[in-house]
Structure formats: C-alpha cells, structure tokens
XYZ file of C-alpha atoms in Angstrom:
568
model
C 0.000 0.000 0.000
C 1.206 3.084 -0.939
C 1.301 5.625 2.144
C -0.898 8.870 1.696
C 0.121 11.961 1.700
C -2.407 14.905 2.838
C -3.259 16.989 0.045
C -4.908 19.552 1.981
C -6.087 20.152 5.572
C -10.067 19.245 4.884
C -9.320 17.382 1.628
C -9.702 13.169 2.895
C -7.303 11.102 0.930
C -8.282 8.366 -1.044
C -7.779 4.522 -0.315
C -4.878 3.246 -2.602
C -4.873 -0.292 -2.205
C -3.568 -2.985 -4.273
C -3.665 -6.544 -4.187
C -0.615 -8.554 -5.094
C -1.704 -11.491 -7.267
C -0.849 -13.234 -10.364
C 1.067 -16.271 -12.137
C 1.834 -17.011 -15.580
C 2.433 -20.492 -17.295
C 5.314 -21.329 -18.933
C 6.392 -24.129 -21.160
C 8.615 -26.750 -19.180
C 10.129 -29.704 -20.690
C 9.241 -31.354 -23.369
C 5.828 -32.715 -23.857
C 5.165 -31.142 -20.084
C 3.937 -27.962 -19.369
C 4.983 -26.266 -15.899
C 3.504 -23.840 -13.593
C 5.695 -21.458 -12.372
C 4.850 -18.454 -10.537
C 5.687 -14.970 -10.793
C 5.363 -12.177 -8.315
C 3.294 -9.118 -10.098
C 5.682 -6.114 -10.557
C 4.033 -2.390 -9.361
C 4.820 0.548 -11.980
C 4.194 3.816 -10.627
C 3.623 6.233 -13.207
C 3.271 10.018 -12.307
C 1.338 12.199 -15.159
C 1.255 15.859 -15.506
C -0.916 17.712 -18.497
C -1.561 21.663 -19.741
C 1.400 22.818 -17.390
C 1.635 25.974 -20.087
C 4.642 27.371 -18.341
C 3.293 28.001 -14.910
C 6.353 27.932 -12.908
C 4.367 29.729 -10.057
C 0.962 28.326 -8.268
C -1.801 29.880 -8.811
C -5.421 29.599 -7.808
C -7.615 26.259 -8.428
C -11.056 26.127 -7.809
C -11.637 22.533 -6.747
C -14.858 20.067 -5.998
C -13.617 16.921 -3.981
C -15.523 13.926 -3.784
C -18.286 14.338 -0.509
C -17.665 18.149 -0.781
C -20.820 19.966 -0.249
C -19.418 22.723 -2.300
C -16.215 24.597 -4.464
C -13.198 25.830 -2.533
C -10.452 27.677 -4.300
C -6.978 27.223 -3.062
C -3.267 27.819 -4.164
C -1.531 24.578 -6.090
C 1.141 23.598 -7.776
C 4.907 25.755 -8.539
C 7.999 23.963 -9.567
C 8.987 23.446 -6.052
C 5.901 21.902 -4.707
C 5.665 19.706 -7.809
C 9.404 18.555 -7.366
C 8.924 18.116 -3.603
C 5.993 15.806 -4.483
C 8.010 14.119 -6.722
C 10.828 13.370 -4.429
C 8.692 12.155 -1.405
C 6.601 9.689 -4.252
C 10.295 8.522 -5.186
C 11.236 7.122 -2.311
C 8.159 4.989 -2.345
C 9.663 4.046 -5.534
C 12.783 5.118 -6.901
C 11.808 3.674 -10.006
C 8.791 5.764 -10.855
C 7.746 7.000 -14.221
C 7.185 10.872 -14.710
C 5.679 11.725 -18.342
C 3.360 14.313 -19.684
C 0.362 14.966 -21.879
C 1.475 17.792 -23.428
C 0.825 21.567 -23.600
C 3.910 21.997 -21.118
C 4.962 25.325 -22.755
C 2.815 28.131 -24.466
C 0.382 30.375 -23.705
C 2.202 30.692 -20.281
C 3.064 33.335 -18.208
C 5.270 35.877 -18.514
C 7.875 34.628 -16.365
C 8.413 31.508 -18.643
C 7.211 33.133 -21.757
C 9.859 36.078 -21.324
C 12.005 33.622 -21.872
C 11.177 31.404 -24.706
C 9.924 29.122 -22.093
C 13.025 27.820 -21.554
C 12.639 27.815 -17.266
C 10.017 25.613 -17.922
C 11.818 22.537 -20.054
C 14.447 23.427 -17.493
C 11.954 23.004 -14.435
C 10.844 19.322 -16.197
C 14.164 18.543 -16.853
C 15.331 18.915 -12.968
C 11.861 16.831 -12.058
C 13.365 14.049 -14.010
C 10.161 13.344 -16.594
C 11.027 11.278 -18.820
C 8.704 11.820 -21.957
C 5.345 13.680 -22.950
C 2.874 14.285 -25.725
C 2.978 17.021 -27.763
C 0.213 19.426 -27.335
C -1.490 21.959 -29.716
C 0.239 24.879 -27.473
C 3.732 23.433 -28.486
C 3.335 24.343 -32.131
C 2.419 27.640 -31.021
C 6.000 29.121 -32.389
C 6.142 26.546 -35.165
C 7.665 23.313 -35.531
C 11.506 24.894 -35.555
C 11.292 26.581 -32.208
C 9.625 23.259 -31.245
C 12.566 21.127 -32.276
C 14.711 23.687 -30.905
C 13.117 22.953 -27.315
C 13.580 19.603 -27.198
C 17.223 19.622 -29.311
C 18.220 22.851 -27.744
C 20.630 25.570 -29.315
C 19.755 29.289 -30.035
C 19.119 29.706 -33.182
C 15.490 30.490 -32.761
C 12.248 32.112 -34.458
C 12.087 34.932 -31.206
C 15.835 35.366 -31.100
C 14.954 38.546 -28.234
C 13.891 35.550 -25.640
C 15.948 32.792 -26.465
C 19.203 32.256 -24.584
C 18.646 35.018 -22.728
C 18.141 33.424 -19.304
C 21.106 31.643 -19.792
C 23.832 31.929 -22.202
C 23.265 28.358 -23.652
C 19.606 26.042 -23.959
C 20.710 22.554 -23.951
C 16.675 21.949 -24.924
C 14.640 19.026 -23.528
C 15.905 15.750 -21.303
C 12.924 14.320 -22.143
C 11.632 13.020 -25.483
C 8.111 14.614 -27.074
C 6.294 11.884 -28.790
C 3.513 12.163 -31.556
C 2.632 9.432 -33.593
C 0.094 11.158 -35.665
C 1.996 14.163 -36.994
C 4.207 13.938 -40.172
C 6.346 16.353 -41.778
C 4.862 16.421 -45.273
C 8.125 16.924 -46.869
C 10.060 13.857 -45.660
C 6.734 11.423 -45.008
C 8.946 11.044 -41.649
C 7.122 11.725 -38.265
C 7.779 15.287 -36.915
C 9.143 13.798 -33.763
C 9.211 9.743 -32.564
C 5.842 8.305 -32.195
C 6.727 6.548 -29.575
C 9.359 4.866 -26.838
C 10.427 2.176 -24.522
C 11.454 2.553 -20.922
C 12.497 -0.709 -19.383
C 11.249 -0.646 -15.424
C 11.988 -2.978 -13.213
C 12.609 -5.244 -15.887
C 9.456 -4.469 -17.834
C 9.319 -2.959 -21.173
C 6.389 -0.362 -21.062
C 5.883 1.140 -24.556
C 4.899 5.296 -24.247
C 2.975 6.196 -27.537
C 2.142 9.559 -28.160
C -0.157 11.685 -29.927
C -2.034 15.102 -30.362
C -5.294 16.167 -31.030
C -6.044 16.114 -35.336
C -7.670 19.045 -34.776
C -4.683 20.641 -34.311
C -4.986 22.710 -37.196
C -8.544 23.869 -35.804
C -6.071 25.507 -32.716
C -3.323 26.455 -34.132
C -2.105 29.574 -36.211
C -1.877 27.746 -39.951
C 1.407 29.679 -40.345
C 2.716 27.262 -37.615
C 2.043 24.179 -38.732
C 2.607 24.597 -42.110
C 4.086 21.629 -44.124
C 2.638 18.908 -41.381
C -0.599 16.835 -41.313
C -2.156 15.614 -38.524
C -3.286 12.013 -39.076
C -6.794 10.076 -37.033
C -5.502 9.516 -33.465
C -6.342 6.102 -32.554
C -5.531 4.457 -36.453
C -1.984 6.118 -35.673
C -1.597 4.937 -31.880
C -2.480 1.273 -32.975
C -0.573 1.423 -36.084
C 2.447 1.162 -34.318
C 1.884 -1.601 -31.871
C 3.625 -4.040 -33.762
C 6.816 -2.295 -34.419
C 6.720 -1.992 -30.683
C 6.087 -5.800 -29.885
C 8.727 -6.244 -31.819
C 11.150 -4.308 -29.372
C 10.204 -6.272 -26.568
C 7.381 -3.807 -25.741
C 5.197 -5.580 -23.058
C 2.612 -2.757 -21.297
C 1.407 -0.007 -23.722
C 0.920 3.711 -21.602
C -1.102 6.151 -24.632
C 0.053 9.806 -23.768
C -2.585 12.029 -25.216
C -3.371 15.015 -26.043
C -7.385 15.495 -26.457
C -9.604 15.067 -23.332
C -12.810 15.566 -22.503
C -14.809 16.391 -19.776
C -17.540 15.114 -16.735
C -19.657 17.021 -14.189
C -18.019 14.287 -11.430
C -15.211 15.410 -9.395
C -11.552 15.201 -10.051
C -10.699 12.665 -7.444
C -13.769 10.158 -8.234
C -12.168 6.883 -8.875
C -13.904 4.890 -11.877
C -16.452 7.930 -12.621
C -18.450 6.580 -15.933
C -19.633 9.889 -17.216
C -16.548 11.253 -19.420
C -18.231 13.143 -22.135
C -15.986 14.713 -25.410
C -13.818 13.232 -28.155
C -11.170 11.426 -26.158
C -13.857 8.910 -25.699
C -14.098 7.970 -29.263
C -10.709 7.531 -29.401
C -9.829 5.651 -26.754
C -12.978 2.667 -28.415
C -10.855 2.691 -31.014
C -7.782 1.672 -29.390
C -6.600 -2.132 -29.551
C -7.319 -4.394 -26.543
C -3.985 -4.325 -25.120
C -4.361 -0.735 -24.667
C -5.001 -0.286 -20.880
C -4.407 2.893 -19.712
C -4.741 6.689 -21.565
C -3.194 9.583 -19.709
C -4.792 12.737 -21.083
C -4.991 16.233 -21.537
C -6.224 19.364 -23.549
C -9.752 19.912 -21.927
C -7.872 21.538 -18.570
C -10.185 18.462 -16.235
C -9.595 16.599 -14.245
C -10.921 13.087 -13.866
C -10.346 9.338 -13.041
C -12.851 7.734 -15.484
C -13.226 4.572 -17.276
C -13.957 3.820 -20.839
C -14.771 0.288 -22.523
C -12.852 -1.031 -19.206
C -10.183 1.209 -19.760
C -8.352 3.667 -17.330
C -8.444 7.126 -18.739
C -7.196 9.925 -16.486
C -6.017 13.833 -16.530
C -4.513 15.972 -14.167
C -6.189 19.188 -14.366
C -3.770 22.261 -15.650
C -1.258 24.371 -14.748
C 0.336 22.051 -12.117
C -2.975 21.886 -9.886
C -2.916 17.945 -9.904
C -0.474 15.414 -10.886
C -1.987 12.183 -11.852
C -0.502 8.737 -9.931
C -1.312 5.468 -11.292
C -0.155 2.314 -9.939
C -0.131 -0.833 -12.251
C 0.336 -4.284 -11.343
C 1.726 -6.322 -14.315
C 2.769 -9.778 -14.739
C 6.524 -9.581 -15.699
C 6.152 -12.837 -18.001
C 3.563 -12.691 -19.513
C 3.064 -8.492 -19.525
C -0.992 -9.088 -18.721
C -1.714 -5.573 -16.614
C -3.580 -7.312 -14.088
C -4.649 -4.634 -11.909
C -4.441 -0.313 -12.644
C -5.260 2.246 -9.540
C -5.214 5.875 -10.006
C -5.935 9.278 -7.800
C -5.219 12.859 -8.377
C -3.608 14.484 -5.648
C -3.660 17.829 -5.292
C -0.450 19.832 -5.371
C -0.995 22.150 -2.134
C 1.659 23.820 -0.905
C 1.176 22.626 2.784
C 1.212 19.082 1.404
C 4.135 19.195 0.528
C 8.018 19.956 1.141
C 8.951 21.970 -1.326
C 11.951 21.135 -3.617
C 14.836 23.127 -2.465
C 16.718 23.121 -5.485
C 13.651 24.143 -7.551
C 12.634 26.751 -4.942
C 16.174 28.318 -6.232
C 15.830 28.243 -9.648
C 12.452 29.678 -8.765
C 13.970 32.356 -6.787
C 16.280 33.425 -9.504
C 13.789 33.445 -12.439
C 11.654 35.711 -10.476
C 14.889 37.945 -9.545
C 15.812 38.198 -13.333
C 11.932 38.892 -15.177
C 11.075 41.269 -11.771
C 11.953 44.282 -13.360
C 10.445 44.394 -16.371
C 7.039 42.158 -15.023
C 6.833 44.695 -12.263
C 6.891 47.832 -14.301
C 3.055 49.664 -13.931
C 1.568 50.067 -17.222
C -1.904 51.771 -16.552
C -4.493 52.023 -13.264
C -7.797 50.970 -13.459
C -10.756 50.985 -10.867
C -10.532 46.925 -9.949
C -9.925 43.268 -11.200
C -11.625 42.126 -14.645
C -13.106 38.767 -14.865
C -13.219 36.149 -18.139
C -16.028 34.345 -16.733
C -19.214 34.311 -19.399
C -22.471 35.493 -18.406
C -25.554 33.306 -19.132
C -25.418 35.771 -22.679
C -22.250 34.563 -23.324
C -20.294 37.413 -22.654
C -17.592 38.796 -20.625
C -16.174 41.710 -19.144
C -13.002 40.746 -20.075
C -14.055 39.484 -23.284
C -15.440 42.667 -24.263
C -12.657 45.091 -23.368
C -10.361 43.297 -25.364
C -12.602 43.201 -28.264
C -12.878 46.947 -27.470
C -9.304 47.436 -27.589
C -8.280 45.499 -30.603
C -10.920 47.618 -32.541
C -9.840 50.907 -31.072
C -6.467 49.827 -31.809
C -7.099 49.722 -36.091
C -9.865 52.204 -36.106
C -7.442 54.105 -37.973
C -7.153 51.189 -40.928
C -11.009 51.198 -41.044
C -11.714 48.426 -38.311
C -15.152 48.794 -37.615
C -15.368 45.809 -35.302
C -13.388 43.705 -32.399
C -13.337 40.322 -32.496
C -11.951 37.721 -29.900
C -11.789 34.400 -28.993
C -12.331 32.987 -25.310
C -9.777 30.526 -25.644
C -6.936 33.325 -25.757
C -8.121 35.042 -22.565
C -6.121 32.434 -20.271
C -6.783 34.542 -17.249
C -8.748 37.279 -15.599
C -7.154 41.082 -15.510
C -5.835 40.983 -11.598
C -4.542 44.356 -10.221
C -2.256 45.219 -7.062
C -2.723 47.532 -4.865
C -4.262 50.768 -6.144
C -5.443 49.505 -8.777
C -2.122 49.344 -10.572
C -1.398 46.714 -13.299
C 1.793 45.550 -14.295
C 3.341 44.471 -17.551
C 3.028 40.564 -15.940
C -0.860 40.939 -15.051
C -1.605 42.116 -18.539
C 0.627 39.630 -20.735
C -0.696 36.577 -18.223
C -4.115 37.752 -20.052
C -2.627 37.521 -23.591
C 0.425 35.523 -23.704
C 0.440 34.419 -27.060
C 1.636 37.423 -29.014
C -0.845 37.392 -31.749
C -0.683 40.320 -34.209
C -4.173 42.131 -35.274
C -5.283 41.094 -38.673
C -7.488 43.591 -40.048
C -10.064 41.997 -43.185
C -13.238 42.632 -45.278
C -16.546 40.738 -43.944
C -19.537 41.192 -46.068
C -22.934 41.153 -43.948
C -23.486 37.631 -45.308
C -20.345 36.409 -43.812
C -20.165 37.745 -41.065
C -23.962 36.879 -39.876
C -22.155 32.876 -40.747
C -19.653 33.450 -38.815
C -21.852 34.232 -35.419
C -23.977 30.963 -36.259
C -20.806 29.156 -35.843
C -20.050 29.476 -32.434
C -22.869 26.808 -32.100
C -20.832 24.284 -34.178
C -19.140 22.935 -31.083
C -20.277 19.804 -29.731
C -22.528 20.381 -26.931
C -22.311 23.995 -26.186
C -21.561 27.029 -27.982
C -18.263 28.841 -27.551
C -18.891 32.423 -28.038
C -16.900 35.027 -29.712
C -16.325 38.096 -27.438
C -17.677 41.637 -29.496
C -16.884 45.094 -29.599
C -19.598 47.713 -28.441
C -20.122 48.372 -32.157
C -21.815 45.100 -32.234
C -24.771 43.455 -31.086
C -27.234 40.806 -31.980
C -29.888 38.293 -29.684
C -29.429 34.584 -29.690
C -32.048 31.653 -29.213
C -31.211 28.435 -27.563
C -34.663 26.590 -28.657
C -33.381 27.353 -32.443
C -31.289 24.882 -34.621
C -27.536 25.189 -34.539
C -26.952 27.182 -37.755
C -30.557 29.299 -37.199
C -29.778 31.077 -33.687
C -28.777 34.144 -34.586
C -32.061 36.064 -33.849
C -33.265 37.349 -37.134
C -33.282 41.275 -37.981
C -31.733 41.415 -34.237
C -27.744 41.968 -35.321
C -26.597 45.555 -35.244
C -23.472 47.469 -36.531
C -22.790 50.805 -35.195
C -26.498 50.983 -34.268
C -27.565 50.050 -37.526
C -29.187 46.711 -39.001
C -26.909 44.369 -40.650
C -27.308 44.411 -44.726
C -26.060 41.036 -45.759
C -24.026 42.630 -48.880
C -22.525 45.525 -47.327
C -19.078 45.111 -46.656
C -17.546 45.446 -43.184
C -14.200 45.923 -41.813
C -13.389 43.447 -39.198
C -10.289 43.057 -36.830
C -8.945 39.559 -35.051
C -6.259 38.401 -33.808
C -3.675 36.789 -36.684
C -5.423 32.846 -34.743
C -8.745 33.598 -35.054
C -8.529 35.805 -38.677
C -7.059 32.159 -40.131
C -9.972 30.493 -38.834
C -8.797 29.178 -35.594
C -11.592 28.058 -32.923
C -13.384 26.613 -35.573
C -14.457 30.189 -37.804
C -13.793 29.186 -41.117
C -15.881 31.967 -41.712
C -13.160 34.729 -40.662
C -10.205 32.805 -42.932
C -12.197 33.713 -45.974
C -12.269 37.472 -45.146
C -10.481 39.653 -48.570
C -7.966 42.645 -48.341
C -6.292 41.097 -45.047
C -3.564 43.291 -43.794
C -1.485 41.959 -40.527
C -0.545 44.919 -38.801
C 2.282 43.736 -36.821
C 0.675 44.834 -33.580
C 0.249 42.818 -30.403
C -2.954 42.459 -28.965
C -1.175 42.896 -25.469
C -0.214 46.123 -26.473
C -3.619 47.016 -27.822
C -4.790 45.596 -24.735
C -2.398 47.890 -22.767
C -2.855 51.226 -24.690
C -6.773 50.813 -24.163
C -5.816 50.085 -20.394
C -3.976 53.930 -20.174
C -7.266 55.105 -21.686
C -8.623 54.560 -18.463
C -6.126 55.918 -16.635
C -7.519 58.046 -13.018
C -9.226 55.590 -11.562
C -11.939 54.438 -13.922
C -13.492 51.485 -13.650
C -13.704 48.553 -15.823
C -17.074 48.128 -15.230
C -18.686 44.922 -17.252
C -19.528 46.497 -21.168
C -23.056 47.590 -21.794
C -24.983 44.347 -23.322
C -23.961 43.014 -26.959
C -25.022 39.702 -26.748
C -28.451 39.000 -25.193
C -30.145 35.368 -25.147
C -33.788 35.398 -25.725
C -34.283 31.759 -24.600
C-alpha cells in the first residue's frame, strides 16, 4: 500500500490499495507444461498535463468527492511539484514521470519572457522522462519546437531565447507524436513513440495530439505537417513496438474531454468529449490513456479502460499504480488518484525553490513595471449571454487599436483570454498581469466581412459539440441569440446591429482579429475567408495595454453595456 500523503487540511485522501496477485504459465520440458509463478511487478507512473509554463501556483477552484461545495486554493509551482516528486520517489525510486502535453505556451510571462526555456528546465530537474505534444507546443512553429527539445539558439524569437542563460541545452525528455508527419520527408515530426524498461518491464509510451490541431493552431505554424486520425496512428504502431520487446502499452494524449463528477472520483463513468471515441478505437492491449487538452480533471473509465487527466497548470499530478505480470506483460490490476499539489502538502523542492527564486529575480523588473491604473480586477467568466467583461474590453481594444485602418469591429476568442485582468494595490497593473491575459503574441489582422459572412460566422459558435463557444464583441456590435433554435438558425433574425444600424447582408464590413482567429482558428472558417487582409504587426497585449492607459484616473472597468443577449 502506498502511504498517503495529505493533500490539503479538509481534503480526505483516497484509499490506494492494491492486491498482489498473479502467475503465468510457462512451457517446461518437453511434452510437459509447468507452472511457475511470478510475483506481479508495481509501476508507478506520475502524469502531468496543460502545465503551459506556470512555474508559479496559482489559484484552483476545486470540488472533492463528498464536498458539499467549491473551494479555491493555491496549487502547484515547480517546487511543490518537485517536492511531491521526491517524497513519491522514495516509495519508488523507479517511478515513471511523463506528460500529456501543452507543457509550454500560452504561459506566463515569467516563462514566456524567456522562450519558455525555465520551464523545459523546471521538467528537466523533475526528471520526466517523456510527454505528448500538445497543440500549445506548435504555437512558435515546428523549428522553435525542435529547438526545445534539441536545444541551441538559433530560434524564431531570437529577443527571448538564450537570454536566461547563455546556452539552452533543450529538452531531457523526449516529445512523442505518432500522428503528426512532416509532409516533406513522409517522416514523423518527432518519434511516435518509446520504450522505458522498469523494473525489468518494457512499457511502450505512444504519443499523440489532437487532429484538430490545425482547428487551434495559427496555420502559419504548422505549415508543411498533417495531422493524421488519433487512434488508427496509436495502434498502427503496436507491432513495431512488440517487436522491441514492448510488453505494457501507456497512450500519452493530447485530447480530453470532460464530466460534471469530481476530479478525485475513482472509476467515474460519465466522461463526455472526443477522447472517448478515441480511446474505443484503441486495440485491446491498450489499458491505460493519460490525457490532456480539456484543462479536467478526472479518473474515469472507458470500454474497461483507465483514462485519467490531471487538471492544468500544475494543480494535480496524476498517480497510477499498475500491477503487471513480468512474463507474460498481462496488466492485471491499474489504480489511479489525483492528488492535489498544495503547498502545505508538501516539502517543497529546495533546489527548484532556487531556480524559482532566480527566475523571479531576473523577469522582476520588467514584469513589475506599472503600465496603466484601473478601478478593480476584470473577470473572463461568461455570463448566461455569453459574454464577458473581459471578453469585451479586449474586443474593445483590438478595434480601437485599427480604427485608424477602417476596423469597424473587435473580435476575440475565449480561448486566448487564459486569465482574468488581476490588479495590485491601487489599482495598478503591471506588464506581468496584462501579458498573463494575452500571452500568445498574436498580431491584429485587419479583413473585409460582407454582412453575409459575417452573420455565418456568429452561427458558428454553435458548431461545437454540446455547447456554444462564443466570440467576445466590440460595443459596435450586437445581436440576440435563441437556444430553442437549430444550430446554424440562432442568430435572432433582424436582431444583429453594426454601429447601431441593421446588418445588410451585402454591405461590406471591416473586421479586426487576432492573426489565430482571422485564419480560422476556434473553428471560424468563416473569418479565414475574409479579402484585403492586412497583418498589422501589432500585439494584442499592447492594444490591450494602450486601451488600459485610456482609463487611466481611476476608472473602472465596469462589465460592457450588453452586446449579446439570449432570448431563450
């Protein structure tokens, strides 16, 4: 039995226990066959997903099993994640550390300052030993990518890279991705996949990404790669692996989904989204699917199958314990919790509290430097309407940014909000609190919409499975919404408005986006076929920034008047 750890005063630990049974037959002499027996080996595996650079904790809003309610605490940090590492290690020195991907991009400015080189360093020093690409690690294309796990300098943002350190030496660990091929070479980008012999059992770590990433990902990025069907890729490969002595099969994902049951439910049955597809598809001897992408985090099973994910930003870490016969390779038993990476639960790392130490002493200056004051704090949450306050100054900004190239409306996407506007005292916000809003460093693209198009465009934020996902809109537009309507028919008719004025389907309207969502990204084909496209080169942090000034004296960010208003 493994022994528990508290993960929080108030938060009970779950049972972990594990029964120790198994033989395998074996042939004996000839024309006899002999049973010999042999003890089941435990494999701790340790899984981390959607780290996106966080070095630092930061808040979590968790749900435990038998709460009565939410309670939001601080989690995770390099050193509490190492510290938990160390004290899991020596209940096994032999345990398995890999990743789901998404471990750098759209991170904070204290790894993104950097190229996010602190935090391959960070994963380096926790020993993990290999993860899954994620859609986030394209997010500078596939050269800086290969630079991060290769190392050197010669990068695509040559202002960040090597300037934490005079040298990158890029990745200990290997990223894996079956399913993405460099079109040029018919060669995968990176190895699919890998063997790590533990305690003299060959587990096989297969990796993969999302095919959607093109969907998520700025086209410029990824161009000159496919992304190829998930599970066809993952069990393509099975035999090559067999052949290599491959005995236990670990899938490292990256595409999740999602369930209203809590993140420490053990065997929860209602996972929802399109890992669940995937993971049917997998062959039998597929057992367990570590994944990531949907930012949950959940113990479920699927078709008998383990299928777990550690929440995001270092909030949980995953453990799984697997009993396998070491003869045979049958995974006869799998047990799995999230624990919750609280900083009273554990000691921290002191090595990593060092490192942390000096990051923070070399980005202070420039994340510390005041760039406006506003009146208070500005939330990303969505209203019922689907808007937010957030949402809407940004959209706000980006338009008042390119008024001057004709922009006659803001456009952005929910998905690049990663967090709400925080302030310190006096309402002063630094260059850090605004780029941890908009780390990405899109560009505004500036296009032609005609009043056809664009009215398209607003019926697809319904083509989501499920739910809709709701672009965030200037104050120069508005339009109502109806839930009882059929996707593609929701968009209230005669209700959208430009400028005050009723949308004419063949008038032509200027529209600005970020460079992600202008090709399409979020799934708005309708905004990659905009004409007379001009990328202005400017950041939508600093648009974001100039419109904070605007409000400089104390005014407050108050939530925008209504733009979006559901009917029913």
């Amino acid at each position: 039995m493994i022994p528990l750890r508290p993960a929080r005063a108030g938060l009970s630990a779950l049972a972990f226990a594990l029964t120790l049974a198994g033989c395998a037959s074996v042939p004996g002499t000839p024309g006899a066959l002999t049973q010999a027996k042999s003890s089941p080996v435990e494999l701790n595996l340790v899984s981390i997903n959607d780290f996106h650079g966080n070095l630092e904790a930061s808040a979590y809003k968790l749900a435990s099993q038998g709460s009565t309610g939410t309670e939001t605490v601080k989690a995770g940090g390099i050193d509490v994640l190492g510290g938990a590492l160390a004290a899991f290690r020596k209940e096994d020195k032999d345990l398995l550390f890999v990743g789901a991907g998404d471990l750098v991009g759209a991170s904070p400015a204290l790894s993104s300052m950097w190229a996010d080189e602190p935090s391959i360093i960070a994963m380096n020093r926790m020993g993990l030993v290999a993860s899954a690409l994620g859609n986030h690690e394209f997010d500078q294309g596939s050269k800086e990518l290969l630079r991060q796990q290769h190392g050197g300098c010669d990068s695509p943002r040559p202002s960040k890279a090597c300037q934490i350190a005079t040298s990158f030496e890029g990745a200990g660990f290997t990223y894996l991705a079956t399913n993405v091929i460099d079109q040029a070479s018919g060669k995968n980008l990176v190895p699919g996949w890998r063997i790590v012999d533990v305690k003299g059992v060959k587990v096989g770590l297969i990796g993969a990404v999302l095919r959607d990433v093109p969907s998520v990902a700025v086209a410029s990025a990824i161009k000159g790669l496919s992304f190829l069907d998930e599970a066809d890729s993952i069990n393509k490969v099975l035999p090559a692996m067999r052949a290599q002595g491959a005995q236990v099969f670990v899938v490292l994902i990256h595409e999740g989904g999602h369930t209203g049951e809590p993140f420490d439910k053990v065997n929860c049955d209602g996972l929802e989204g399109p890992i669940v597809g995937i993971v049917k598809k997998l062959d039998p001897a597929i057992r367990l699917v570590l994944t990531g992408h949907s930012h949950k985090g959940y113990l479920c099973k699927v078709d008998g199958r383990v299928v777990t994910q550690a929440d995001a930003m270092g909030h949980l870490l995953s453990r799984i314990k697997m009993t396998v016969d070491p003869v045979s390779g049958k995974v006869e038993d799998i047990q799995v919790r999230n624990v919750v990476m609280a900083p009273d639960a554990f000691a921290p790392d002191p090595q990593l509290g060092a490192y942390l130490q000096d990051v923070r002493a070399r980005s202070q200056a420039a994340l510390a430097k005041p760039v406006a004051h506003i009146g208070g704090a500005v939330a990303r949450k969505e209203n019922d309407d689907g808007e937010s306050a957030l949402g809407g100054m940004i959209a706000d900004a980006v338009l008042d940014a390119t008024r001057s190239q004709g922009a006659q409306i803001g456009l952005m996407n929910p998905g690049g909000i990663r967090k709400d506007l925080e302030v310190g005292e006096g309402g002063v916000v630094s260059f850090g609190q605004a780029q941890a809003v908009l780390p990405f460093g899109n560009t505004l693209v500036v296009q032609d919409l005609r009043g056809a198009q664009l009215r398209e465009l607003l019926e697809q934020q319904w083509k989501r499975e499920g739910t809709g996902y709701m672009l965030q809109v200037s104050n120069s537009l508005s339009y109502q919404w109806d839930s009882t309507r059929p996707p593609g028919q929701r968009v209230v008719p005669g209700s959208v408005k430009v400028d005050g004025k009723p949308l004419e389907d063949g008038t032509t309207y200027r529209v600005v986006a970020n460079n992600f969502l202008a090709d399409g990204g979020d799934n708005f084909p309708a905004l990659a076929a905009g004409t007379r496209r001009v990328d202005t080169g400017m950041r939508d942090l600093d648009a974001l920034i100039a419109h904070l000034k605007q409000g400089a004296g104390g005014a407050s960010p108050a939530a925008p008047q209504p733009r979006i208003k559901k009917v029913r």
